[in-house]
Amino acid sequence: MNKRDFPRVHFYDQDFVDIYDRTWAWIQDFCISKDGDKNNSEGYFIYPDKEGSIINQYETIFSSFFLVYSNRNYNIHKSLDFFYRMQEESGAIRWKYNLDTKEPVIIKGNPEGIGMPLFAWAEFNIFHKTANKKRIKEVMPILVKYMRWIEETFKKPNGLYKVPLLATEMQNSPRKKAAYLVDFNAALAINALYLSALGDILNDKELSFQYKRIYFTLKTRINNLMWDNETNFYHDLDADEKRLPAKTIAGFWPLLAEIPNEDKAELLSQHLTNPKTFGLDHPIPSLSADDEEFDERGMGYRGSVFPPLNFIVIKGLEKYNRWELARECAIRHLYYMLDALAPNGNHKKGALWEAYLPTKEGPAQWTNKEGFPRKQYLPFAALSTITLMIENVVGLSISLPRKTVDWVIPNLEIMGIENLSLKRNLITILSSKSQRGWEIHMESEKLYYFTIDILGQKKKTLPIPSGKCSMLIDKL
């Protein structure tokens, strides 16, 4: 396979396809080898920063979710493995390191350098895209030690974890009085949930059970203490365990952790269509529109739309089978990214940004904050233009170990994917309309199981043989 062949997406709106293709072209500038030469596909994936080569845990974990689709053009593991190698005796892994000196970047507001603990989630996703079980065996001891360090350092007697706001990256969010952060505690629950799943993959019952227990303890605490029946939302707590009034996008993290029951998930989702809170033109603002600190200019975390936070909410909606709402949020978000990419219809001038305006097109603003939003900030933006494009707009979900491809769509449209590498198997799935009706064309080198789910209409699983084949939807 040609080194430059990325999977190709097909969609009836060509602008979506263009932004997807262009993102892959731009990514080449962000892979930096140890010697600092660019375009090194074996290099570290980092955003070139004024402070030098800073590798950031948050960026690294999120970028693994689009690098898995690079058809092995990029090394998905390299940047993650850097963090694992830096693990200290205590189990600590710090949130940022200087690549040149290998020193952790520690600042006053985050003396322990704790980051969002999502390594297990990233590894679980990589496993389903690569089926590399040996890797899980290798990283498991590191992840277990890391989790123990977090527990020993940040766990409080009430069963919740207390970390500085900076650990969540939402530095100027109106959460100053928060002691127990809903997103950090939910992220830890997500990590425990996936550590348990990784234990299952390794057939380690003991490990699986241990993390399930940690997960359920956190789930109970978050539901009991952080959910508010009046606002139908999850809130941060102050030092006295009182719920704080601000509704920030952090309150949606429990969806990804599968913490709310079906009723709470429904109430939480309603905020995404409510124009008074989070249902704004450009979904999903980082702060509820009815908050007195909400700012239409974005002003950092006072309303800006951030791609990784959108990603978290959309993946959370999927957990509760809210595919249509997830897709609608993804499509509207991409339209706003397109508008900022092509100001006044001029595609040559535009860029992808770290953050966007919540009520009109364009990059977010933050007066007095130099360098915000960062331009061509791909560790965030590519999550939308690549991962959401494949998984939520086209609607494909792939698991290599299970040999399955699920296609969930609200209705049939001309779309699909071509030459997606499943290990050593390239697959193509395209839908088109002919005189005989809607038809799906497939090509694969090996057998796999294909599930088509046209929401509310039909759902069917079929074994797809190697070679080319097609099926008529009406005959299903």
GROMACS .gro file of C-alpha atoms in nm, residues 9-473:
model
  465
    9VAL     CA    1  -1.455   0.902   0.285
   10HIS     CA    2  -1.753   0.959   0.059
   11PHE     CA    3  -2.032   1.195   0.157
   12TYR     CA    4  -2.293   1.387  -0.039
   13ASP     CA    5  -2.153   1.719   0.085
   14GLN     CA    6  -1.814   1.749  -0.086
   15ASP     CA    7  -1.696   2.017   0.162
   16PHE     CA    8  -1.698   1.754   0.438
   17VAL     CA    9  -1.482   1.528   0.224
   18ASP     CA   10  -1.241   1.815   0.148
   19ILE     CA   11  -1.190   1.911   0.512
   20TYR     CA   12  -1.126   1.543   0.594
   21ASP     CA   13  -0.868   1.507   0.314
   22ARG     CA   14  -0.696   1.833   0.398
   23THR     CA   15  -0.663   1.739   0.765
   24TRP     CA   16  -0.456   1.432   0.673
   25ALA     CA   17  -0.235   1.651   0.455
   26TRP     CA   18  -0.182   1.898   0.741
   27ILE     CA   19  -0.108   1.629   0.998
   28GLN     CA   20   0.221   1.555   0.826
   29ASP     CA   21   0.361   1.882   0.967
   30PHE     CA   22   0.295   1.777   1.325
   31CYS     CA   23   0.493   1.457   1.347
   32ILE     CA   24   0.827   1.548   1.491
   33SER     CA   25   1.108   1.302   1.539
   34LYS     CA   26   1.353   1.318   1.827
   35ASP     CA   27   1.588   1.523   1.614
   36GLY     CA   28   1.314   1.776   1.545
   37ASP     CA   29   1.274   1.693   1.177
   38LYS     CA   30   0.917   1.726   1.056
   39ASN     CA   31   0.716   1.491   0.837
   40ASN     CA   32   0.858   1.194   1.022
   41SER     CA   33   0.567   0.952   1.037
   42GLU     CA   34   0.746   0.760   1.313
   43GLY     CA   35   0.782   1.078   1.518
   44TYR     CA   36   0.589   1.220   1.811
   45PHE     CA   37   0.265   1.392   1.728
   46ILE     CA   38   0.284   1.732   1.897
   47TYR     CA   39   0.174   2.086   1.835
   48PRO     CA   40   0.478   2.308   1.777
   49ASP     CA   41   0.476   2.536   2.079
   50LYS     CA   42   0.661   2.855   2.164
   51GLU     CA   43   0.788   2.688   2.480
   52GLY     CA   44   0.975   2.427   2.276
   53SER     CA   45   0.882   2.063   2.226
   54ILE     CA   46   0.617   2.009   2.492
   55ILE     CA   47   0.435   1.677   2.482
   56ASN     CA   48   0.095   1.693   2.646
   57GLN     CA   49  -0.101   1.397   2.790
   58TYR     CA   50  -0.443   1.542   2.698
   59GLU     CA   51  -0.341   1.603   2.335
   60THR     CA   52  -0.166   1.266   2.307
   61ILE     CA   53  -0.465   1.066   2.429
   62PHE     CA   54  -0.712   1.251   2.205
   63SER     CA   55  -0.491   1.235   1.896
   64SER     CA   56  -0.477   0.854   1.926
   65PHE     CA   57  -0.849   0.855   1.831
   66PHE     CA   58  -0.778   0.986   1.482
   67LEU     CA   59  -0.429   0.842   1.427
   68VAL     CA   60  -0.585   0.491   1.446
   69TYR     CA   61  -0.745   0.574   1.109
   70SER     CA   62  -0.418   0.661   0.935
   71ASN     CA   63  -0.385   0.312   0.778
   72ARG     CA   64  -0.061   0.271   0.975
   73ASN     CA   65   0.095   0.577   0.813
   74TYR     CA   66   0.147   0.714   1.163
   75ASN     CA   67   0.268   0.544   1.476
   76ILE     CA   68  -0.029   0.553   1.716
   77HIS     CA   69   0.172   0.425   2.012
   78LYS     CA   70   0.483   0.637   2.005
   79SER     CA   71   0.359   0.943   2.197
   80LEU     CA   72   0.166   0.730   2.450
   81ASP     CA   73   0.472   0.515   2.510
   82PHE     CA   74   0.673   0.827   2.587
   83PHE     CA   75   0.445   0.892   2.888
   84TYR     CA   76   0.467   0.531   3.001
   85ARG     CA   77   0.847   0.545   2.992
   86MET     CA   78   0.839   0.854   3.213
   87GLN     CA   79   0.649   0.675   3.491
   88GLU     CA   80   0.809   0.729   3.832
   89GLU     CA   81   0.862   0.482   4.117
   90SER     CA   82   0.545   0.611   4.283
   91GLY     CA   83   0.342   0.534   3.969
   92ALA     CA   84   0.314   0.903   3.880
   93ILE     CA   85   0.290   1.010   3.517
   94ARG     CA   86   0.284   1.388   3.479
   95TRP     CA   87   0.059   1.580   3.240
   96LYS     CA   88   0.332   1.745   3.028
   97TYR     CA   89   0.698   1.686   2.954
   98ASN     CA   90   0.968   1.868   2.767
   99LEU     CA   91   1.066   1.627   2.487
  100ASP     CA   92   1.422   1.759   2.475
  101THR     CA   93   1.506   1.747   2.846
  102LYS     CA   94   1.254   1.471   2.946
  103GLU     CA   95   1.168   1.689   3.246
  104PRO     CA   96   0.805   1.717   3.363
  105VAL     CA   97   0.644   2.059   3.322
  106ILE     CA   98   0.521   2.150   3.668
  107ILE     CA   99   0.342   2.479   3.737
  108LYS     CA  100   0.214   2.647   4.051
  109GLY     CA  101  -0.153   2.574   3.980
  110ASN     CA  102  -0.090   2.202   3.936
  111PRO     CA  103   0.200   2.104   4.164
  112GLU     CA  104   0.164   1.728   4.104
  113GLY     CA  105   0.123   1.770   3.728
  114ILE     CA  106  -0.189   1.552   3.722
  115GLY     CA  107  -0.367   1.524   3.386
  116MET     CA  108  -0.701   1.377   3.279
  117PRO     CA  109  -0.663   1.001   3.343
  118LEU     CA  110  -0.787   0.850   3.016
  119PHE     CA  111  -0.504   0.619   2.909
  120ALA     CA  112  -0.714   0.301   2.948
  121TRP     CA  113  -0.990   0.443   2.724
  122ALA     CA  114  -0.733   0.523   2.453
  123GLU     CA  115  -0.574   0.177   2.480
  124PHE     CA  116  -0.915   0.004   2.458
  125ASN     CA  117  -0.994   0.199   2.141
  126ILE     CA  118  -0.652   0.118   1.990
  127PHE     CA  119  -0.706  -0.251   2.068
  128HIS     CA  120  -1.032  -0.254   1.872
  129LYS     CA  121  -0.860  -0.091   1.575
  130THR     CA  122  -0.542  -0.307   1.581
  131ALA     CA  123  -0.632  -0.629   1.773
  132ASN     CA  124  -0.288  -0.615   1.936
  133LYS     CA  125  -0.341  -0.807   2.261
  134LYS     CA  126   0.030  -0.826   2.335
  135ARG     CA  127   0.034  -0.450   2.379
  136ILE     CA  128  -0.236  -0.459   2.648
  137LYS     CA  129  -0.027  -0.712   2.840
  138GLU     CA  130   0.270  -0.478   2.822
  139VAL     CA  131   0.095  -0.155   2.925
  140MET     CA  132  -0.135  -0.300   3.192
  141PRO     CA  133   0.120  -0.290   3.481
  142ILE     CA  134   0.192   0.077   3.397
  143LEU     CA  135  -0.178   0.170   3.393
  144VAL     CA  136  -0.241  -0.016   3.720
  145LYS     CA  137   0.048   0.162   3.893
  146TYR     CA  138  -0.069   0.499   3.758
  147MET     CA  139  -0.421   0.441   3.891
  148ARG     CA  140  -0.282   0.349   4.233
  149TRP     CA  141  -0.079   0.672   4.243
  150ILE     CA  142  -0.394   0.878   4.168
  151GLU     CA  143  -0.582   0.696   4.442
  152GLU     CA  144  -0.309   0.743   4.702
  153THR     CA  145  -0.252   1.109   4.613
  154PHE     CA  146  -0.597   1.255   4.539
  155LYS     CA  147  -0.869   1.038   4.693
  156LYS     CA  148  -1.058   1.191   4.982
  157PRO     CA  149  -1.256   1.019   5.263
  158ASN     CA  150  -1.586   1.086   5.080
  159GLY     CA  151  -1.471   0.857   4.796
  160LEU     CA  152  -1.426   1.142   4.547
  161TYR     CA  153  -1.100   1.279   4.408
  162LYS     CA  154  -0.978   1.632   4.458
  163VAL     CA  155  -0.745   1.785   4.197
  164PRO     CA  156  -0.675   2.143   4.080
  165LEU     CA  157  -0.898   2.283   3.804
  166LEU     CA  158  -0.594   2.310   3.576
  167ALA     CA  159  -0.581   1.929   3.554
  168THR     CA  160  -0.899   1.942   3.343
  169GLU     CA  161  -0.745   2.201   3.103
  170MET     CA  162  -1.053   2.426   3.162
  171GLN     CA  163  -0.847   2.696   3.330
  172ASN     CA  164  -1.078   3.002   3.320
  173SER     CA  165  -1.408   2.815   3.350
  174PRO     CA  166  -1.623   2.971   3.630
  175ARG     CA  167  -1.543   2.680   3.861
  176LYS     CA  168  -1.300   2.853   4.095
  177LYS     CA  169  -1.473   2.732   4.413
  178ALA     CA  170  -1.491   2.373   4.292
  179ALA     CA  171  -1.305   2.121   4.505
  180TYR     CA  172  -1.451   1.802   4.356
  181LEU     CA  173  -1.461   1.832   3.978
  182VAL     CA  174  -1.730   1.638   3.795
  183ASP     CA  175  -1.522   1.586   3.478
  184PHE     CA  176  -1.212   1.462   3.659
  185ASN     CA  177  -1.411   1.218   3.872
  186ALA     CA  178  -1.606   1.098   3.567
  187ALA     CA  179  -1.279   1.060   3.371
  188LEU     CA  180  -1.144   0.843   3.651
  189ALA     CA  181  -1.463   0.632   3.635
  190ILE     CA  182  -1.412   0.602   3.256
  191ASN     CA  183  -1.054   0.489   3.314
  192ALA     CA  184  -1.164   0.230   3.573
  193LEU     CA  185  -1.439   0.104   3.342
  194TYR     CA  186  -1.191   0.050   3.057
  195LEU     CA  187  -0.924  -0.097   3.286
  196SER     CA  188  -1.186  -0.354   3.383
  197ALA     CA  189  -1.258  -0.418   3.012
  198LEU     CA  190  -0.883  -0.456   2.941
  199GLY     CA  191  -0.869  -0.704   3.231
  200ASP     CA  192  -1.146  -0.902   3.057
  201ILE     CA  193  -0.950  -0.903   2.730
  202LEU     CA  194  -0.651  -1.048   2.918
  203ASN     CA  195  -0.882  -1.295   3.090
  204ASP     CA  196  -0.773  -1.157   3.426
  205LYS     CA  197  -1.085  -1.190   3.642
  206GLU     CA  198  -0.919  -1.046   3.950
  207LEU     CA  199  -0.813  -0.727   3.771
  208SER     CA  200  -1.147  -0.690   3.596
  209PHE     CA  201  -1.335  -0.721   3.924
  210GLN     CA  202  -1.102  -0.485   4.112
  211TYR     CA  203  -1.164  -0.200   3.864
  212LYS     CA  204  -1.533  -0.269   3.834
  213ARG     CA  205  -1.556  -0.215   4.208
  214ILE     CA  206  -1.368   0.118   4.186
  215TYR     CA  207  -1.596   0.216   3.897
  216PHE     CA  208  -1.921   0.138   4.080
  217THR     CA  209  -1.805   0.323   4.392
  218LEU     CA  210  -1.736   0.634   4.184
  219LYS     CA  211  -2.060   0.596   3.991
  220THR     CA  212  -2.261   0.589   4.314
  221ARG     CA  213  -2.078   0.891   4.459
  222ILE     CA  214  -2.120   1.099   4.142
  223ASN     CA  215  -2.490   1.016   4.113
  224ASN     CA  216  -2.562   1.080   4.481
  225LEU     CA  217  -2.360   1.396   4.528
  226MET     CA  218  -2.325   1.568   4.191
  227TRP     CA  219  -2.663   1.519   4.020
  228ASP     CA  220  -2.916   1.798   4.077
  229ASN     CA  221  -3.287   1.717   4.036
  230GLU     CA  222  -3.379   2.080   3.978
  231THR     CA  223  -3.131   2.156   3.699
  232ASN     CA  224  -3.124   1.797   3.566
  233PHE     CA  225  -2.749   1.827   3.546
  234TYR     CA  226  -2.423   1.713   3.710
  235HIS     CA  227  -2.239   1.984   3.904
  236ASP     CA  228  -1.901   2.035   4.071
  237LEU     CA  229  -1.892   2.034   4.452
  238ASP     CA  230  -1.722   2.283   4.681
  239ALA     CA  231  -1.504   2.181   4.977
  240ASP     CA  232  -1.818   2.126   5.190
  241GLU     CA  233  -1.968   1.896   4.925
  242LYS     CA  234  -2.227   2.159   4.827
  243ARG     CA  235  -2.321   2.163   4.460
  244LEU     CA  236  -2.201   2.473   4.276
  245PRO     CA  237  -2.453   2.649   4.049
  246ALA     CA  238  -2.254   2.672   3.722
  247LYS     CA  239  -2.354   2.432   3.444
  248THR     CA  240  -2.040   2.368   3.240
  249ILE     CA  241  -1.975   2.115   2.966
  250ALA     CA  242  -1.796   1.911   3.237
  251GLY     CA  243  -2.144   1.801   3.350
  252PHE     CA  244  -2.177   1.584   3.037
  253TRP     CA  245  -1.869   1.368   3.112
  254PRO     CA  246  -2.077   1.122   3.321
  255LEU     CA  247  -2.250   1.012   2.997
  256LEU     CA  248  -1.926   0.867   2.862
  257ALA     CA  249  -1.871   0.698   3.198
  258GLU     CA  250  -2.220   0.541   3.172
  259ILE     CA  251  -2.307   0.692   3.509
  260PRO     CA  252  -2.665   0.824   3.461
  261ASN     CA  253  -2.956   0.582   3.435
  262GLU     CA  254  -3.179   0.605   3.127
  263ASP     CA  255  -3.404   0.877   3.280
  264LYS     CA  256  -3.114   1.099   3.383
  265ALA     CA  257  -2.947   1.048   3.046
  266GLU     CA  258  -3.267   1.167   2.877
  267LEU     CA  259  -3.288   1.479   3.097
  268LEU     CA  260  -2.919   1.550   3.039
  269SER     CA  261  -2.957   1.511   2.660
  270GLN     CA  262  -3.245   1.760   2.658
  271HIS     CA  263  -2.994   2.033   2.748
  272LEU     CA  264  -2.831   1.978   2.408
  273THR     CA  265  -3.149   2.087   2.230
  274ASN     CA  266  -3.244   2.361   2.478
  275PRO     CA  267  -3.134   2.702   2.337
  276LYS     CA  268  -3.133   2.848   2.691
  277THR     CA  269  -2.856   2.613   2.808
  278PHE     CA  270  -2.642   2.413   2.564
  279GLY     CA  271  -2.854   2.390   2.247
  280LEU     CA  272  -2.689   2.686   2.072
  281ASP     CA  273  -2.635   2.728   1.697
  282HIS     CA  274  -2.286   2.582   1.721
  283PRO     CA  275  -2.300   2.281   1.953
  284ILE     CA  276  -2.173   2.247   2.225
  285PRO     CA  277  -2.061   2.556   2.423
  286SER     CA  278  -1.827   2.503   2.718
  287LEU     CA  279  -2.060   2.700   2.948
  288SER     CA  280  -2.439   2.707   2.968
  289ALA     CA  281  -2.591   3.008   2.788
  290ASP     CA  282  -2.799   3.099   3.096
  291ASP     CA  283  -2.487   3.150   3.308
  292GLU     CA  284  -2.411   3.515   3.388
  293GLU     CA  285  -2.046   3.455   3.289
  294PHE     CA  286  -2.140   3.313   2.947
  295ASP     CA  287  -1.982   3.516   2.666
  296GLU     CA  288  -2.076   3.496   2.299
  297ARG     CA  289  -1.714   3.572   2.208
  298GLY     CA  290  -1.615   3.244   2.372
  299MET     CA  291  -1.354   3.392   2.607
  300GLY     CA  292  -1.181   3.060   2.670
  301TYR     CA  293  -1.406   2.828   2.868
  302ARG     CA  294  -1.684   3.086   2.910
  303GLY     CA  295  -1.865   2.964   2.600
  304SER     CA  296  -1.616   2.863   2.330
  305VAL     CA  297  -1.677   2.535   2.149
  306PHE     CA  298  -1.383   2.294   2.189
  307PRO     CA  299  -1.358   1.988   1.960
  308PRO     CA  300  -1.236   1.738   2.227
  309LEU     CA  301  -1.518   1.835   2.464
  310ASN     CA  302  -1.768   1.793   2.180
  311PHE     CA  303  -1.608   1.455   2.115
  312ILE     CA  304  -1.662   1.350   2.478
  313VAL     CA  305  -2.031   1.451   2.471
  314ILE     CA  306  -2.098   1.285   2.133
  315LYS     CA  307  -1.931   0.959   2.242
  316GLY     CA  308  -2.136   0.980   2.564
  317LEU     CA  309  -2.460   1.009   2.363
  318GLU     CA  310  -2.360   0.694   2.172
  319LYS     CA  311  -2.345   0.499   2.498
  320TYR     CA  312  -2.719   0.561   2.533
  321ASN     CA  313  -2.795   0.490   2.164
  322ARG     CA  314  -2.875   0.853   2.093
  323TRP     CA  315  -2.726   0.820   1.745
  324GLU     CA  316  -2.939   1.085   1.577
  325LEU     CA  317  -2.864   1.356   1.831
  326ALA     CA  318  -2.494   1.261   1.826
  327ARG     CA  319  -2.489   1.284   1.446
  328GLU     CA  320  -2.678   1.613   1.441
  329CYS     CA  321  -2.430   1.768   1.688
  330ALA     CA  322  -2.136   1.637   1.481
  331ILE     CA  323  -2.273   1.768   1.150
  332ARG     CA  324  -2.362   2.113   1.285
  333HIS     CA  325  -2.023   2.139   1.454
  334LEU     CA  326  -1.848   2.049   1.125
  335TYR     CA  327  -2.049   2.311   0.933
  336TYR     CA  328  -1.920   2.577   1.172
  337MET     CA  329  -1.565   2.449   1.134
  338LEU     CA  330  -1.610   2.469   0.755
  339ASP     CA  331  -1.735   2.827   0.778
  340ALA     CA  332  -1.426   2.926   0.975
  341LEU     CA  333  -1.207   2.734   0.731
  342ALA     CA  334  -1.351   2.926   0.437
  343PRO     CA  335  -1.424   3.282   0.549
  344ASN     CA  336  -1.644   3.440   0.276
  345GLY     CA  337  -1.622   3.118   0.078
  346ASN     CA  338  -1.244   3.147   0.030
  347HIS     CA  339  -1.098   2.802   0.105
  348LYS     CA  340  -0.739   2.919   0.053
  349LYS     CA  341  -0.730   3.148   0.355
  350GLY     CA  342  -0.879   2.939   0.629
  351ALA     CA  343  -0.751   2.721   0.908
  352LEU     CA  344  -0.873   2.480   1.172
  353TRP     CA  345  -0.882   2.625   1.523
  354GLU     CA  346  -0.848   2.519   1.885
  355ALA     CA  347  -1.188   2.670   1.970
  356TYR     CA  348  -1.488   2.827   1.798
  357LEU     CA  349  -1.762   3.082   1.863
  358PRO     CA  350  -2.084   2.940   2.009
  359THR     CA  351  -2.343   3.150   1.823
  360LYS     CA  352  -2.183   3.248   1.492
  361GLU     CA  353  -1.904   3.134   1.265
  362GLY     CA  354  -1.540   3.200   1.331
  363PRO     CA  355  -1.268   3.118   1.583
  364ALA     CA  356  -1.338   3.194   1.950
  365GLN     CA  357  -1.187   3.500   2.115
  366TRP     CA  358  -1.022   3.556   2.453
  367THR     CA  359  -0.909   3.910   2.512
  368ASN     CA  360  -0.578   3.943   2.698
  369LYS     CA  361  -0.493   3.580   2.624
  370GLU     CA  362  -0.214   3.580   2.372
  371GLY     CA  363  -0.217   3.303   2.114
  372PHE     CA  364  -0.577   3.189   2.167
  373PRO     CA  365  -0.720   3.010   1.985
  374ARG     CA  366  -0.424   2.823   1.841
  375LYS     CA  367  -0.430   2.803   1.462
  376GLN     CA  368  -0.420   2.463   1.287
  377TYR     CA  369  -0.451   2.306   1.631
  378LEU     CA  370  -0.490   1.954   1.496
  379PRO     CA  371  -0.465   1.757   1.822
  380PHE     CA  372  -0.815   1.896   1.888
  381ALA     CA  373  -0.958   1.978   1.544
  382ALA     CA  374  -0.878   1.647   1.372
  383LEU     CA  375  -1.100   1.468   1.625
  384SER     CA  376  -1.392   1.637   1.450
  385THR     CA  377  -1.275   1.638   1.089
  386ILE     CA  378  -1.151   1.276   1.093
  387THR     CA  379  -1.293   1.072   1.382
  388LEU     CA  380  -1.641   1.225   1.403
  389MET     CA  381  -1.652   1.227   1.023
  390ILE     CA  382  -1.594   0.850   1.005
  391GLU     CA  383  -1.778   0.741   1.319
  392ASN     CA  384  -2.071   0.982   1.345
  393VAL     CA  385  -2.130   1.146   1.009
  394VAL     CA  386  -2.066   0.840   0.792
  395GLY     CA  387  -2.160   0.633   1.099
  396LEU     CA  388  -1.909   0.345   1.099
  397SER     CA  389  -1.789   0.163   1.406
  398ILE     CA  390  -1.515  -0.096   1.364
  399SER     CA  391  -1.379  -0.370   1.586
  400LEU     CA  392  -1.092  -0.578   1.456
  401PRO     CA  393  -1.083  -0.841   1.732
  402ARG     CA  394  -1.455  -0.902   1.684
  403LYS     CA  395  -1.419  -0.879   1.301
  404THR     CA  396  -1.721  -0.649   1.293
  405VAL     CA  397  -1.821  -0.332   1.114
  406ASP     CA  398  -2.141  -0.164   1.232
  407TRP     CA  399  -2.302   0.101   1.018
  408VAL     CA  400  -2.557   0.311   1.204
  409ILE     CA  401  -2.739   0.573   0.998
  410PRO     CA  402  -3.070   0.759   1.032
  411ASN     CA  403  -3.141   0.725   0.660
  412LEU     CA  404  -2.967   0.615   0.343
  413GLU     CA  405  -2.749   0.871   0.173
  414ILE     CA  406  -2.469   0.851  -0.080
  415MET     CA  407  -2.172   0.791   0.146
  416GLY     CA  408  -1.920   0.540   0.272
  417ILE     CA  409  -1.551   0.466   0.315
  418GLU     CA  410  -1.288   0.328   0.082
  419ASN     CA  411  -0.964   0.146   0.161
  420LEU     CA  412  -0.989   0.143   0.537
  421SER     CA  413  -0.719  -0.081   0.674
  422LEU     CA  414  -0.837  -0.348   0.917
  423LYS     CA  415  -0.499  -0.491   1.012
  424ARG     CA  416  -0.393  -0.650   0.682
  425ASN     CA  417  -0.738  -0.624   0.532
  426LEU     CA  418  -0.852  -0.325   0.327
  427ILE     CA  419  -1.227  -0.275   0.324
  428THR     CA  420  -1.457  -0.053   0.123
  429ILE     CA  421  -1.826   0.012   0.201
  430LEU     CA  422  -2.024   0.251  -0.019
  431SER     CA  423  -2.395   0.316  -0.057
  432SER     CA  424  -2.545   0.443  -0.380
  433LYS     CA  425  -2.883   0.461  -0.549
  434SER     CA  426  -2.948   0.272  -0.871
  435GLN     CA  427  -3.263   0.187  -1.064
  436ARG     CA  428  -3.297  -0.118  -0.842
  437GLY     CA  429  -3.306   0.100  -0.530
  438TRP     CA  430  -3.047   0.165  -0.259
  439GLU     CA  431  -2.746  -0.060  -0.288
  440ILE     CA  432  -2.441  -0.115  -0.068
  441HIS     CA  433  -2.119  -0.213  -0.245
  442MET     CA  434  -1.847  -0.386  -0.046
  443GLU     CA  435  -1.497  -0.503  -0.102
  444SER     CA  436  -1.276  -0.687   0.142
  445GLU     CA  437  -0.978  -0.919   0.144
  446LYS     CA  438  -1.107  -1.127   0.434
  447LEU     CA  439  -1.438  -1.225   0.587
  448TYR     CA  440  -1.598  -0.995   0.843
  449TYR     CA  441  -1.944  -0.937   0.991
  450PHE     CA  442  -2.137  -0.634   0.879
  451THR     CA  443  -2.432  -0.490   1.068
  452ILE     CA  444  -2.644  -0.226   0.901
  453ASP     CA  445  -2.875  -0.033   1.131
  454ILE     CA  446  -3.102   0.217   0.956
  455LEU     CA  447  -3.249   0.373   1.266
  456GLY     CA  448  -3.611   0.285   1.327
  457GLN     CA  449  -3.634   0.099   0.995
  458LYS     CA  450  -3.421  -0.212   0.980
  459LYS     CA  451  -3.122  -0.378   1.141
  460LYS     CA  452  -2.945  -0.677   0.996
  461THR     CA  453  -2.611  -0.856   1.047
  462LEU     CA  454  -2.453  -1.044   0.756
  463PRO     CA  455  -2.121  -1.222   0.704
  464ILE     CA  456  -1.936  -1.043   0.422
  465PRO     CA  457  -1.711  -1.276   0.223
  466SER     CA  458  -1.375  -1.174   0.077
  467GLY     CA  459  -1.381  -1.011  -0.264
  468LYS     CA  460  -1.646  -0.777  -0.403
  469CYS     CA  461  -2.015  -0.799  -0.334
  470SER     CA  462  -2.322  -0.578  -0.314
  471MET     CA  463  -2.661  -0.594  -0.149
  472LEU     CA  464  -2.995  -0.432  -0.211
  473ILE     CA  465  -3.139  -0.272   0.101
   0.00000   0.00000   0.00000
